Amino acid sequence: QVQLVESGGGSVQPGGSLRLSCAASGRPYRTYYMAWFRQAPGKQREGVAAYDWDGYTLYSDSVKGRFTISKDSAKNTLYLQMNSLKAEDTAMYYCAAAPTGVCSASLFLSWACYSTWGQGTQVTVSA
């Protein structure tokens, strides 16, 4: 199975930007679709953005227009560019992967579609 390692989290002021990275190793990256999830204390896990390696992307309403998911195929790395950050974006962010064919694109932001998870990287947005 693919292995995932997130990086790039940290503290940023409201309105600032941060880019998260998810390095994938193991099976060929192109055989998986990928997503970013987040979970804040006391809240449910939330799908943030998904990418299927064919260019299809899906964003949660809460981040649409502010976050961009992308990938670098040569580096087998998935990115989440986060702009105009808000305090409510504070959470542990997780990278997740699933083999192609497990879920339809409409379910790419559902945690149940994913079987491989990274360890998480903390994002804190505060003044």
Coordinates of N, CA and C in Angstrom, one line a residue:
Q1 N 0.8 -1.2 0.0 CA 0.0 0.0 0.0 C 0.9 1.2 0.0
V2 N 0.3 2.3 -0.4 CA 1.0 3.6 -0.4 C 1.2 4.1 1.0
Q3 N 2.3 4.7 1.2 CA 2.6 5.4 2.5 C 2.6 6.9 2.3
L4 N 2.1 7.6 3.3 CA 1.9 9.0 3.2 C 2.5 9.7 4.4
V5 N 3.2 10.8 4.1 CA 3.8 11.6 5.1 C 3.5 13.1 4.8
E6 N 2.8 13.7 5.8 CA 2.4 15.1 5.6 C 3.5 16.0 6.2
S7 N 3.6 17.2 5.7 CA 4.5 18.2 6.2 C 3.9 19.6 5.9
G8 N 4.5 20.6 6.4 CA 4.1 22.0 6.1 C 3.2 22.7 7.0
G9 N 2.7 22.0 8.0 CA 1.8 22.7 9.0 C 2.6 23.7 9.9
G10 N 1.9 24.5 10.6 CA 2.5 25.5 11.4 C 1.4 26.5 11.9
S11 N 1.9 27.6 12.4 CA 1.1 28.7 12.9 C 1.1 29.8 11.9
V12 N 0.0 30.4 11.7 CA -0.1 31.5 10.7 C -1.2 32.5 11.2
Q13 N -1.1 33.7 10.9 CA -2.1 34.7 11.2 C -3.3 34.6 10.3
P14 N -4.5 35.0 10.8 CA -5.6 35.1 9.8 C -5.3 35.9 8.6
G15 N -5.8 35.4 7.5 CA -5.5 36.0 6.2 C -4.2 35.5 5.6
G16 N -3.4 34.8 6.3 CA -2.2 34.3 5.8 C -2.3 33.0 4.9
S17 N -1.2 32.5 4.5 CA -1.2 31.4 3.6 C -0.2 30.3 4.1
L18 N -0.5 29.1 3.7 CA 0.3 27.9 4.1 C 0.2 26.9 3.1
R19 N 1.2 26.1 2.8 CA 1.1 25.0 1.9 C 1.5 23.7 2.5
L20 N 0.6 22.8 2.5 CA 0.8 21.5 3.0 C 1.3 20.5 1.9
S21 N 2.2 19.6 2.3 CA 2.7 18.6 1.4 C 2.4 17.2 1.9
C22 N 2.1 16.3 1.0 CA 1.9 14.9 1.3 C 2.8 14.1 0.4
A23 N 3.8 13.5 0.9 CA 4.7 12.7 0.1 C 4.3 11.3 0.1
A24 N 4.1 10.7 -1.1 CA 3.6 9.3 -1.2 C 4.7 8.4 -1.6
S25 N 4.8 7.2 -1.1 CA 5.7 6.2 -1.5 C 5.0 4.8 -1.5
G26 N 5.7 3.9 -2.1 CA 5.1 2.5 -2.2 C 4.6 2.2 -3.6
R27 N 3.3 1.9 -3.7 CA 2.8 1.6 -5.0 C 2.7 2.9 -5.9
P28 N 2.7 2.7 -7.2 CA 2.7 3.9 -8.1 C 1.6 4.9 -7.7
Y29 N 2.0 6.1 -7.5 CA 1.1 7.1 -7.0 C -0.1 7.3 -7.9
R30 N 0.0 7.1 -9.2 CA -1.1 7.3 -10.1 C -2.2 6.3 -10.0
T31 N -2.0 5.2 -9.2 CA -3.1 4.3 -9.0 C -4.0 4.6 -7.9
Y32 N -3.7 5.7 -7.2 CA -4.5 6.2 -6.1 C -5.1 7.5 -6.3
Y33 N -6.3 7.7 -5.7 CA -6.8 9.1 -5.6 C -6.5 9.6 -4.1
M34 N -6.4 10.8 -4.0 CA -5.9 11.4 -2.7 C -6.8 12.5 -2.2
A35 N -6.7 12.8 -1.0 CA -7.6 13.8 -0.4 C -6.9 14.4 0.9
W36 N -7.3 15.6 1.2 CA -7.0 16.2 2.5 C -8.2 16.2 3.4
F37 N -8.0 15.8 4.6 CA -9.1 15.9 5.6 C -8.5 16.7 6.8
R38 N -9.4 17.2 7.6 CA -9.0 17.9 8.8 C -10.0 17.6 10.0
Q39 N -9.4 17.7 11.2 CA -10.2 17.5 12.3 C -9.8 18.4 13.4
A40 N -10.7 19.2 13.9 CA -10.5 20.1 15.0 C -11.0 19.5 16.3
P41 N -10.4 19.8 17.5 CA -10.9 19.3 18.7 C -12.4 19.4 18.9
G42 N -13.1 18.3 19.2 CA -14.5 18.4 19.5 C -15.3 18.4 18.2
K43 N -14.7 18.3 17.0 CA -15.5 18.3 15.8 C -15.2 17.0 15.0
Q44 N -16.1 16.8 14.1 CA -16.0 15.6 13.2 C -14.9 15.8 12.1
R45 N -14.4 14.7 11.7 CA -13.5 14.8 10.6 C -14.2 15.3 9.3
E46 N -13.5 16.2 8.6 CA -14.1 16.9 7.5 C -13.2 16.7 6.3
G47 N -13.8 16.3 5.2 CA -13.1 16.3 3.9 C -12.9 17.7 3.4
V48 N -11.6 18.0 3.0 CA -11.3 19.4 2.6 C -11.2 19.5 1.1
A49 N -10.4 18.6 0.5 CA -10.2 18.6 -0.9 C -9.7 17.2 -1.4
A50 N -10.1 16.9 -2.6 CA -9.7 15.6 -3.2 C -9.2 15.8 -4.6
Y51 N -8.3 14.9 -5.0 CA -7.7 14.9 -6.3 C -7.5 13.5 -6.8
D52 N -8.0 13.2 -8.1 CA -8.0 11.8 -8.6 C -6.8 11.5 -9.6
W53 N -5.9 12.4 -9.7 CA -4.7 12.3 -10.6 C -5.0 12.3 -12.1
D54 N -6.3 12.5 -12.4 CA -6.7 12.8 -13.7 C -7.2 14.2 -13.9
G55 N -7.0 15.0 -12.8 CA -7.4 16.4 -12.8 C -8.7 16.7 -12.1
Y56 N -9.5 15.7 -11.8 CA -10.7 16.0 -11.1 C -10.4 16.4 -9.7
T57 N -11.0 17.5 -9.3 CA -10.9 18.0 -7.9 C -12.3 18.3 -7.3
L58 N -12.3 18.1 -6.0 CA -13.5 18.4 -5.2 C -13.1 19.1 -3.9
Y59 N -13.9 20.1 -3.6 CA -13.6 20.9 -2.4 C -14.8 21.0 -1.5
S60 N -14.6 21.1 -0.2 CA -15.7 21.4 0.7 C -16.1 22.8 0.5
D61 N -17.3 23.1 0.8 CA -17.8 24.4 0.7 C -17.1 25.4 1.6
S62 N -16.6 25.0 2.7 CA -15.9 25.9 3.6 C -14.6 26.4 3.1
V63 N -14.0 25.7 2.2 CA -12.7 26.1 1.7 C -12.6 26.5 0.2
K64 N -13.7 26.2 -0.5 CA -13.8 26.5 -1.9 C -13.4 28.0 -2.2
G65 N -12.5 28.2 -3.1 CA -12.1 29.5 -3.4 C -10.9 30.0 -2.7
R66 N -10.6 29.3 -1.6 CA -9.4 29.7 -0.8 C -8.3 28.6 -0.8
F67 N -8.7 27.4 -0.9 CA -7.7 26.3 -0.9 C -7.6 25.7 -2.3
T68 N -6.4 25.2 -2.7 CA -6.2 24.6 -4.0 C -5.4 23.3 -3.8
I69 N -5.9 22.2 -4.3 CA -5.2 20.9 -4.2 C -4.5 20.7 -5.6
S70 N -3.3 20.2 -5.5 CA -2.5 20.0 -6.7 C -1.5 18.9 -6.4
K71 N -0.8 18.5 -7.5 CA 0.2 17.4 -7.3 C 1.4 17.7 -8.2
D72 N 2.5 17.1 -7.8 CA 3.7 17.0 -8.6 C 4.0 15.6 -8.9
S73 N 3.7 15.1 -10.1 CA 3.8 13.7 -10.4 C 5.3 13.2 -10.3
A74 N 6.2 14.0 -10.7 CA 7.6 13.6 -10.6 C 8.1 13.4 -9.2
K75 N 7.5 14.1 -8.2 CA 7.9 13.9 -6.8 C 6.9 13.1 -6.0
N76 N 5.9 12.6 -6.7 CA 4.8 11.8 -6.0 C 4.4 12.5 -4.7
T77 N 4.1 13.8 -4.9 CA 3.7 14.7 -3.8 C 2.4 15.4 -4.1
L78 N 1.5 15.4 -3.1 CA 0.3 16.1 -3.2 C 0.4 17.4 -2.3
Y79 N -0.2 18.4 -2.8 CA -0.1 19.7 -2.1 C -1.5 20.2 -1.7
L80 N -1.6 21.0 -0.7 CA -2.7 21.8 -0.4 C -2.3 23.2 -0.1
Q81 N -2.6 24.1 -1.1 CA -2.3 25.5 -0.9 C -3.4 26.2 -0.2
M82 N -3.2 26.7 0.9 CA -4.2 27.3 1.7 C -4.0 28.8 1.8
N83 N -4.9 29.6 1.3 CA -4.9 31.0 1.3 C -6.0 31.6 2.1
S84 N -5.9 32.9 2.5 CA -7.0 33.5 3.2 C -7.4 32.7 4.4
L85 N -6.5 32.3 5.2 CA -6.8 31.4 6.3 C -7.6 32.1 7.3
K86 N -8.5 31.3 7.9 CA -9.4 31.8 9.0 C -9.1 30.9 10.3
A87 N -9.5 31.5 11.4 CA -9.4 30.8 12.6 C -10.0 29.4 12.6
E88 N -11.2 29.3 11.9 CA -11.9 28.1 11.9 C -11.2 27.0 11.0
D89 N -10.1 27.4 10.3 CA -9.3 26.4 9.6 C -8.3 25.7 10.5
T90 N -8.2 26.1 11.7 CA -7.4 25.5 12.7 C -7.8 24.0 12.9
A91 N -6.9 23.1 12.7 CA -7.2 21.7 12.8 C -5.9 20.9 12.5
M92 N -6.0 19.6 12.8 CA -5.0 18.6 12.4 C -5.4 18.2 10.9
Y93 N -4.5 18.4 10.0 CA -4.8 18.0 8.6 C -4.1 16.7 8.3
Y94 N -4.9 15.9 7.6 CA -4.4 14.5 7.3 C -4.5 14.3 5.8
C95 N -3.5 13.7 5.2 CA -3.6 13.2 3.9 C -4.1 11.8 3.8
A96 N -4.9 11.5 2.8 CA -5.4 10.1 2.7 C -5.4 9.6 1.3
A97 N -5.3 8.3 1.1 CA -5.3 7.8 -0.2 C -6.2 6.5 -0.3
A98 N -6.6 6.2 -1.5 CA -7.4 5.1 -1.8 C -7.1 4.6 -3.2
P99 N -7.2 3.3 -3.5 CA -7.0 2.8 -4.9 C -8.1 3.3 -5.7
T100 N -7.8 3.6 -7.0 CA -8.9 4.0 -7.9 C -9.9 2.9 -8.0
G101 N -11.2 3.3 -8.1 CA -12.3 2.4 -8.3 C -13.0 2.1 -7.0
V102 N -12.5 2.5 -5.8 CA -13.1 2.2 -4.6 C -14.4 3.1 -4.4
C103 N -14.3 4.3 -4.8 CA -15.4 5.3 -4.6 C -15.6 6.1 -5.9
S104 N -16.8 6.5 -6.1 CA -17.1 7.4 -7.2 C -16.6 8.8 -6.8
A105 N -16.5 9.6 -7.8 CA -15.9 11.0 -7.6 C -16.8 11.8 -6.6
S106 N -18.1 11.5 -6.6 CA -19.0 12.2 -5.7 C -18.8 11.9 -4.2
L107 N -18.0 10.9 -3.9 CA -17.8 10.5 -2.6 C -16.3 10.7 -2.2
F108 N -15.6 11.4 -2.9 CA -14.1 11.6 -2.7 C -13.8 12.4 -1.4
L109 N -14.8 13.1 -0.8 CA -14.6 13.8 0.4 C -15.2 13.0 1.6
S110 N -15.5 11.8 1.4 CA -16.0 10.9 2.5 C -14.9 10.1 3.1
W111 N -14.7 10.2 4.4 CA -13.6 9.5 5.0 C -13.6 8.0 4.8
A112 N -14.8 7.4 4.6 CA -15.0 6.0 4.5 C -14.4 5.5 3.2
C113 N -14.1 6.3 2.2 CA -13.5 5.9 1.0 C -12.0 5.6 1.1
Y114 N -11.4 6.1 2.2 CA -9.9 6.0 2.3 C -9.4 5.0 3.3
S115 N -8.4 4.3 3.0 CA -7.9 3.3 3.8 C -6.4 3.5 4.3
T116 N -5.8 4.5 3.6 CA -4.4 4.8 4.0 C -4.3 6.3 4.4
W117 N -3.7 6.5 5.6 CA -3.7 7.9 6.2 C -2.3 8.2 6.6
G118 N -2.0 9.5 6.5 CA -0.8 10.0 7.1 C -0.9 10.3 8.5
Q119 N 0.2 10.7 9.1 CA 0.2 11.0 10.6 C -0.5 12.3 11.0
G120 N -0.6 13.2 10.0 CA -1.2 14.5 10.3 C -0.2 15.6 10.5
T121 N -0.6 16.8 10.2 CA 0.2 18.0 10.4 C -0.7 19.1 11.0
Q122 N -0.3 19.7 12.0 CA -1.1 20.7 12.7 C -1.1 22.0 12.0
V123 N -2.3 22.6 11.8 CA -2.4 24.0 11.3 C -3.1 24.8 12.3
T124 N -2.5 25.9 12.7 CA -3.1 26.8 13.7 C -3.2 28.2 13.1
V125 N -4.4 28.7 13.1 CA -4.6 30.1 12.6 C -5.1 31.0 13.7
S126 N -4.3 31.9 14.1 CA -4.6 32.8 15.2 C -3.9 34.1 15.1
A127 N -4.4 35.1 15.7 CA -3.8 36.4 15.7 C -2.6 36.5 16.6

